[in-house]
Short mmCIF file of N, CA and C in Angstrom, two decimals:
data_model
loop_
_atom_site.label_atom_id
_atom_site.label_comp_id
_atom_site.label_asym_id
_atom_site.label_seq_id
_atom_site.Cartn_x
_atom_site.Cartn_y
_atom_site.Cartn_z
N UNK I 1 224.58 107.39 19.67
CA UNK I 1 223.48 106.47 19.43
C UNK I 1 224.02 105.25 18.69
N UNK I 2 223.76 103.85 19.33
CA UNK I 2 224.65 103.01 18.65
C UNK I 2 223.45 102.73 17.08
N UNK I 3 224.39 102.08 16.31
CA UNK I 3 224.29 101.79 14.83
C UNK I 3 223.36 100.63 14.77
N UNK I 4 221.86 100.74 14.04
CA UNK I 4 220.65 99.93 14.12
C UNK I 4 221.21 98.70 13.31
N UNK I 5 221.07 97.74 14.11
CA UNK I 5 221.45 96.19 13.12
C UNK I 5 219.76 95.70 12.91
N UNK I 6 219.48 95.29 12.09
CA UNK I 6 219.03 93.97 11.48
C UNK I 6 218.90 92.77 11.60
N UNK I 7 218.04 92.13 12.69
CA UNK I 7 218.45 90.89 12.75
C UNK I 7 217.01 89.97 12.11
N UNK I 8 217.75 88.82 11.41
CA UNK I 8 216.30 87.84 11.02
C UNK I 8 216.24 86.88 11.83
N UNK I 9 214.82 86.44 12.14
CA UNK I 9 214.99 84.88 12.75
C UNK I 9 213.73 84.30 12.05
N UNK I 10 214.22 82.99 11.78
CA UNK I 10 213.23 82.14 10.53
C UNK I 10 212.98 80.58 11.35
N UNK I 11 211.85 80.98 11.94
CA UNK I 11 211.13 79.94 12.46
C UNK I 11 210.76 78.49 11.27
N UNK I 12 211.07 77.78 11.45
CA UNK I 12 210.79 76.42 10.29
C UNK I 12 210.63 75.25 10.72
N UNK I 13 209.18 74.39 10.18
CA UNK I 13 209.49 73.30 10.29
C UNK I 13 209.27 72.54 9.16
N UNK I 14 209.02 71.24 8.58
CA UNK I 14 209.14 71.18 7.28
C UNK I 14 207.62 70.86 6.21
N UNK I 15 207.02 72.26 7.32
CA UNK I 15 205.42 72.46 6.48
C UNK I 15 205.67 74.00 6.12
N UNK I 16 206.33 74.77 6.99
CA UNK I 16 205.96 76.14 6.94
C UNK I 16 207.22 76.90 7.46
N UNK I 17 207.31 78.48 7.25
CA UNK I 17 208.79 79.13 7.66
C UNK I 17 208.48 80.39 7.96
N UNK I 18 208.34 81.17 9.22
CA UNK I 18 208.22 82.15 8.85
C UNK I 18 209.54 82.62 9.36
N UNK I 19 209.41 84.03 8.23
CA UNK I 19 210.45 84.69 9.05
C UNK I 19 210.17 86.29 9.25
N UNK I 20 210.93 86.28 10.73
CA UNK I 20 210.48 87.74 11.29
C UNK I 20 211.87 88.55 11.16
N UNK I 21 211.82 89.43 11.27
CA UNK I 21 212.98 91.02 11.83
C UNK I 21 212.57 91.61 12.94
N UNK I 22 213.97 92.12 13.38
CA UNK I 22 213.88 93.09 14.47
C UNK I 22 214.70 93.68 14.23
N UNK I 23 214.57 94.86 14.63
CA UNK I 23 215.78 96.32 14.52
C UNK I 23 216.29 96.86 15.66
N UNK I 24 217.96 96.25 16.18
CA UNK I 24 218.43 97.00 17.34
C UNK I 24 219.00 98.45 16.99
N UNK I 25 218.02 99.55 17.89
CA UNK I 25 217.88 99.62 18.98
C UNK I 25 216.12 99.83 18.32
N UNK I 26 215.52 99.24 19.54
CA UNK I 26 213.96 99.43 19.53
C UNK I 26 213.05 97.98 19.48
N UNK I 27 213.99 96.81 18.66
CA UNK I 27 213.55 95.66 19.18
C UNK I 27 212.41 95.05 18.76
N UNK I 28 211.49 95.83 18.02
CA UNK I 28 210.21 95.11 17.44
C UNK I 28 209.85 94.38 16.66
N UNK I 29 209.84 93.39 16.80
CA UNK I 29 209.62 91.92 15.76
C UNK I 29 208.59 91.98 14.76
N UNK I 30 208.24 92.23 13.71
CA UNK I 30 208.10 92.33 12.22
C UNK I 30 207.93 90.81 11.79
N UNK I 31 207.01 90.61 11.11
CA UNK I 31 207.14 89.61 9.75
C UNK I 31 207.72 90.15 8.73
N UNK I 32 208.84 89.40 8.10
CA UNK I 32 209.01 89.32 6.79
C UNK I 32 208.24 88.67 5.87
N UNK I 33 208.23 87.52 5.59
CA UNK I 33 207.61 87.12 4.62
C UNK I 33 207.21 85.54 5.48
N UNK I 34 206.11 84.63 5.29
CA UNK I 34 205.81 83.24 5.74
C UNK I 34 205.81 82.17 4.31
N UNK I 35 206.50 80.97 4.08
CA UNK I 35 207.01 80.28 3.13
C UNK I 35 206.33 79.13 3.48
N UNK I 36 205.44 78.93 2.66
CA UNK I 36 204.45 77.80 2.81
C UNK I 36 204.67 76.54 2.01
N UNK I 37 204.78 75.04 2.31
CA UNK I 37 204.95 74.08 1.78
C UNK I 37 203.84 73.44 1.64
N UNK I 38 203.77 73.12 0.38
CA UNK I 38 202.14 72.21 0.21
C UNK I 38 201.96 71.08 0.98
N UNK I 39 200.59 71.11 1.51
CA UNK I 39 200.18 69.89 2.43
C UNK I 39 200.93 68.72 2.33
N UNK I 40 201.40 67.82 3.33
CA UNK I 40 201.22 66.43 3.27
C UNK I 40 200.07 65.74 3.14
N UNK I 41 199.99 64.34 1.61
CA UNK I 41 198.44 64.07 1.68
C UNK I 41 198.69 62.53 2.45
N UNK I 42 197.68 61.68 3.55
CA UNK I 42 197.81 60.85 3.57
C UNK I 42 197.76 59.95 2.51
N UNK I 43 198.47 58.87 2.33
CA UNK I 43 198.09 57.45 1.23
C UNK I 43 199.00 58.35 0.10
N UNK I 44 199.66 59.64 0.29
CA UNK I 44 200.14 60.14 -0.66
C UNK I 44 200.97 59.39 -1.72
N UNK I 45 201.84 58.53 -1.48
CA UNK I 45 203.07 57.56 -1.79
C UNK I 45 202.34 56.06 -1.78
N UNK I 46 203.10 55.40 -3.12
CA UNK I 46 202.73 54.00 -3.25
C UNK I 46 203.87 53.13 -1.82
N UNK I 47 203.53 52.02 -1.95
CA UNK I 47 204.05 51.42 -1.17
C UNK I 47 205.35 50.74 -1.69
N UNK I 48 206.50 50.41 -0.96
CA UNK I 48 207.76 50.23 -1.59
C UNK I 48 207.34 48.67 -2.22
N UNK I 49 207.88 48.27 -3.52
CA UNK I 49 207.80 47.03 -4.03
C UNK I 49 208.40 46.10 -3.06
N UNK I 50 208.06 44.44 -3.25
CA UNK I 50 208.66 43.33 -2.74
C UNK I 50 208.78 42.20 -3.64
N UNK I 51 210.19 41.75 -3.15
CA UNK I 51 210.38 40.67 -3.50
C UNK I 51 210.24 39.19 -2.83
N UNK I 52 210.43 38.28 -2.84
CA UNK I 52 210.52 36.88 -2.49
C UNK I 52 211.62 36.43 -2.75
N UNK I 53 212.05 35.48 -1.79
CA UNK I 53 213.25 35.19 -1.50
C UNK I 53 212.98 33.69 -2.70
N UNK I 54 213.90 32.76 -3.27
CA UNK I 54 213.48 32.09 -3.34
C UNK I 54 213.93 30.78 -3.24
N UNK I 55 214.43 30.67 -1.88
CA UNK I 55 214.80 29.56 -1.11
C UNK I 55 213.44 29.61 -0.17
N UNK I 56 213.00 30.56 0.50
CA UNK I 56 212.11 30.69 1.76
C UNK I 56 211.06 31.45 1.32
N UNK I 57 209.86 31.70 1.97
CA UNK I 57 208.87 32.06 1.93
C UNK I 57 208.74 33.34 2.21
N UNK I 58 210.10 33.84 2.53
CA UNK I 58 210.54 35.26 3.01
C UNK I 58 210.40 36.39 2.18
N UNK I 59 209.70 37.72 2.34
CA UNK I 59 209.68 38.77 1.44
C UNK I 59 210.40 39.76 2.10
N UNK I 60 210.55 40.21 1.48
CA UNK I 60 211.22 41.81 1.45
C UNK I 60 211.05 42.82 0.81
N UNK I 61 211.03 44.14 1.39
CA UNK I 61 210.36 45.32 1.01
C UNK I 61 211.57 46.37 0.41
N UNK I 62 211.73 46.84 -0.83
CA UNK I 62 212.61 47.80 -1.75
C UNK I 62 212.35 48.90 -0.97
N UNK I 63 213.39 49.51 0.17
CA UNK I 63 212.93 50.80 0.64
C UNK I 63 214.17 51.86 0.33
N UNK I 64 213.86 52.72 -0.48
CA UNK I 64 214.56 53.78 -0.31
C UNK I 64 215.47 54.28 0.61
N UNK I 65 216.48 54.77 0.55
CA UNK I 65 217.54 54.77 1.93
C UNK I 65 216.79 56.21 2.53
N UNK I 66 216.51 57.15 1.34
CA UNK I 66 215.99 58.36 0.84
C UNK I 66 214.85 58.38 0.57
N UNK I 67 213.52 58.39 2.07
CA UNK I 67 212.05 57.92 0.51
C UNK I 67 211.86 59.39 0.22
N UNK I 68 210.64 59.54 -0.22
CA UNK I 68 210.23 60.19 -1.10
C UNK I 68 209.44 62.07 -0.05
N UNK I 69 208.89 61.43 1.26
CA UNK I 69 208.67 62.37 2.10
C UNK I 69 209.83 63.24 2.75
N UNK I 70 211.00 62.27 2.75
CA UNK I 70 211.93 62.98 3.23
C UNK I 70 212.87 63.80 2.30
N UNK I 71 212.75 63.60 1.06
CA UNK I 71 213.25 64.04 -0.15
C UNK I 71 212.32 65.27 -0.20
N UNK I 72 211.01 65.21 0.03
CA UNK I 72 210.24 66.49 -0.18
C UNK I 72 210.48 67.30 1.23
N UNK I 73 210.96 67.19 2.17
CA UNK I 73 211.42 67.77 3.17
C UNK I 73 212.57 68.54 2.67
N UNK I 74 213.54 67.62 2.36
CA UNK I 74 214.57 68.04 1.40
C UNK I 74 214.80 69.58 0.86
N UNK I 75 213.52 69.51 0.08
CA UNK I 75 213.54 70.37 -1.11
C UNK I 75 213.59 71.65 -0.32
N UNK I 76 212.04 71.62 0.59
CA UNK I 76 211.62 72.56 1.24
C UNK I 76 212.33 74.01 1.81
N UNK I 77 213.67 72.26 2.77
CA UNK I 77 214.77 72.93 3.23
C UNK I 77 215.63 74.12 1.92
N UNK I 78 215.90 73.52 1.25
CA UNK I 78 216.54 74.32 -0.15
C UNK I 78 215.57 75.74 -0.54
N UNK I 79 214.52 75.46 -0.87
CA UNK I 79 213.34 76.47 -1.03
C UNK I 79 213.63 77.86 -0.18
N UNK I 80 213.65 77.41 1.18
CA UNK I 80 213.57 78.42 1.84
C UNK I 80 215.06 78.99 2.28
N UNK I 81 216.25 77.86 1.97
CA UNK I 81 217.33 78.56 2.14
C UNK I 81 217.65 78.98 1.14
N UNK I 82 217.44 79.31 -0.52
CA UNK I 82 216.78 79.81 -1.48
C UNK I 82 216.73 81.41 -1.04
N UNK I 83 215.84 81.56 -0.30
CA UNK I 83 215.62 82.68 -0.15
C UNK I 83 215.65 83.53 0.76
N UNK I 84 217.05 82.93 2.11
CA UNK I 84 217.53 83.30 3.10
C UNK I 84 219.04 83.97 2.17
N UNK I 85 219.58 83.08 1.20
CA UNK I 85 220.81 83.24 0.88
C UNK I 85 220.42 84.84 -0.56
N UNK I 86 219.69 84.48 -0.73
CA UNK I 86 218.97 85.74 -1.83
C UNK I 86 218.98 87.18 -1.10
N UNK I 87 218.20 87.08 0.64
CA UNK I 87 217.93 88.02 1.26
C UNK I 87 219.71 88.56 1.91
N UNK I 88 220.52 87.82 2.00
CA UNK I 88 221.56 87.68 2.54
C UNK I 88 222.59 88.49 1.21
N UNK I 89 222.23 88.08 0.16
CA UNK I 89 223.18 89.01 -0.78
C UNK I 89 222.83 90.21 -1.03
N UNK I 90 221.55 90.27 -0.40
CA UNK I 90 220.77 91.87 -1.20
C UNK I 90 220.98 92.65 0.37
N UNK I 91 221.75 92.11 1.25
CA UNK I 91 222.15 92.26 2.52
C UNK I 91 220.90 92.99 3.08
N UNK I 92 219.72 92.30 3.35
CA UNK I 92 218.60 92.50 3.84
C UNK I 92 218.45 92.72 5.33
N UNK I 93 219.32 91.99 5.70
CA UNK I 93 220.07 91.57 7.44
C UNK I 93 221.21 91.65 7.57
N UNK I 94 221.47 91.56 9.30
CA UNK I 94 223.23 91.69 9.59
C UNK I 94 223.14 90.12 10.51
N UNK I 95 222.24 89.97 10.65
CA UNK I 95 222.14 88.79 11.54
C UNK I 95 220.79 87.57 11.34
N UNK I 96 221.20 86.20 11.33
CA UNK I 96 220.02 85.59 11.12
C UNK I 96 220.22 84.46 11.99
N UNK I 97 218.89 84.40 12.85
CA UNK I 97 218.90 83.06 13.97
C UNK I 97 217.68 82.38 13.07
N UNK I 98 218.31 80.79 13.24
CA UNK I 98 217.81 79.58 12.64
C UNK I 98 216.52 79.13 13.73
N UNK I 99 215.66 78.51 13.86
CA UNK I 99 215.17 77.62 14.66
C UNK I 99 213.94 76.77 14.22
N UNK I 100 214.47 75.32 14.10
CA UNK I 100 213.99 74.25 13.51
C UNK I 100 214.17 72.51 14.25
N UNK I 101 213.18 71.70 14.22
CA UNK I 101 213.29 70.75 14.62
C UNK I 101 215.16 70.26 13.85
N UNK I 102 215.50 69.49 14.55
CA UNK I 102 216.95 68.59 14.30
C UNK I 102 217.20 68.73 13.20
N UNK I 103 216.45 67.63 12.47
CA UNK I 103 216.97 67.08 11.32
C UNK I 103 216.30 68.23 9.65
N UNK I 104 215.48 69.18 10.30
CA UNK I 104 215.23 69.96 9.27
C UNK I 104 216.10 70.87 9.65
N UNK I 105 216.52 71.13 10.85
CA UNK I 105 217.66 72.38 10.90
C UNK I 105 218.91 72.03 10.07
N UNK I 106 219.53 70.44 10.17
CA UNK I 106 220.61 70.16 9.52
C UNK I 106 220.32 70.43 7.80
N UNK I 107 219.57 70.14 7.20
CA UNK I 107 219.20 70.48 6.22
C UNK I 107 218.96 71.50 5.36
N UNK I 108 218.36 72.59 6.59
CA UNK I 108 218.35 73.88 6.19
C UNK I 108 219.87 74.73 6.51
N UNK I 109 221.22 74.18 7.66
CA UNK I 109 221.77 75.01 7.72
C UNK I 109 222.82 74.59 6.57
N UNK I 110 223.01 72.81 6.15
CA UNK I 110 223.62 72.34 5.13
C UNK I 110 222.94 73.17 3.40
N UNK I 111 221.97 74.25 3.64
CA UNK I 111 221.72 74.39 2.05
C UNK I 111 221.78 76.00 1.90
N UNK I 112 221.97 76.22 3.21
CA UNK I 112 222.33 78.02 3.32
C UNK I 112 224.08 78.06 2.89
N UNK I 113 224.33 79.33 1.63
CA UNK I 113 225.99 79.04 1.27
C UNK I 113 226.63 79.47 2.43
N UNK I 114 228.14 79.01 2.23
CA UNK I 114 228.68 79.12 3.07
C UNK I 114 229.22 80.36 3.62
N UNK I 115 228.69 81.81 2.79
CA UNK I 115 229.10 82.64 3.21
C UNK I 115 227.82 83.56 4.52
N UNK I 116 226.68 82.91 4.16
CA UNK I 116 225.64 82.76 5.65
C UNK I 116 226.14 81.98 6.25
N UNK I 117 227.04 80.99 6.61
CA UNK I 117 227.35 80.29 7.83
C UNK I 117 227.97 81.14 8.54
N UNK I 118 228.51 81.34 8.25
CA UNK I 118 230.13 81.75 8.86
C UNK I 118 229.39 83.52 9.27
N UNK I 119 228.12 84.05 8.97
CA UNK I 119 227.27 84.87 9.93
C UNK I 119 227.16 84.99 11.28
N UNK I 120 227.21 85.91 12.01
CA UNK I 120 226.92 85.60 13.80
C UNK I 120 225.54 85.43 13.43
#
């Protein structure tokens, strides 16, 4: 009888995460736990300051390279790889599949340590 693995897969995008298990041999997908990020509010954020040029009538807007929504995306990402890399030392799993829009996947796989990368 082969040897039951563990596998996680952590659905994410950068409102919400769940993550499920399955156990080979038998295959049945389980919730683990769902990781909730507080709402986005509209009008949440002031607007970036401006200046005036003052040769021309020209303004310009102070924008963050980094604003402030994507910084709270940021975090999120950390949050929940937080507690992929937690589940990963208490060797909760033998296997964990990622799946996330682009730029929250880069985020989330840049904040998982490097000894979950290098995971099948």
């Amino acid at each position: 009888m082969p040897e039951s693995r563990v596998t996680w897969l952590c659905i994410a995008d950068a409102g919400v995460a769940h993550v499920k298990q399955y156990v080979v041999p038998g295959a049945k997908l389980t919730n683990v736990t769902t990781i909730a990020h507080g709402p986005y509010e509209h009008g949440r954020y002031e607007e970036p300051g401006r200046s005036q040029e003052s040769a021309t009538p020209l303004r310009h807007s102070f924008v963050d390279a980094d604003g402030p929504v994507r910084r709270e995306k940021r975090s999120f990402a950390l949050e929940v790889a937080d507690y992929l890399n937690g589940a990963a030392q208490r060797e909760a799993f033998h296997r964990l599949g990622l799946a996330a829009p682009p730029k929250f996947l880069g985020d989330l796989a840049a904040a998982v340590s490097p000894g979950l990368q290098r995971r099948p």
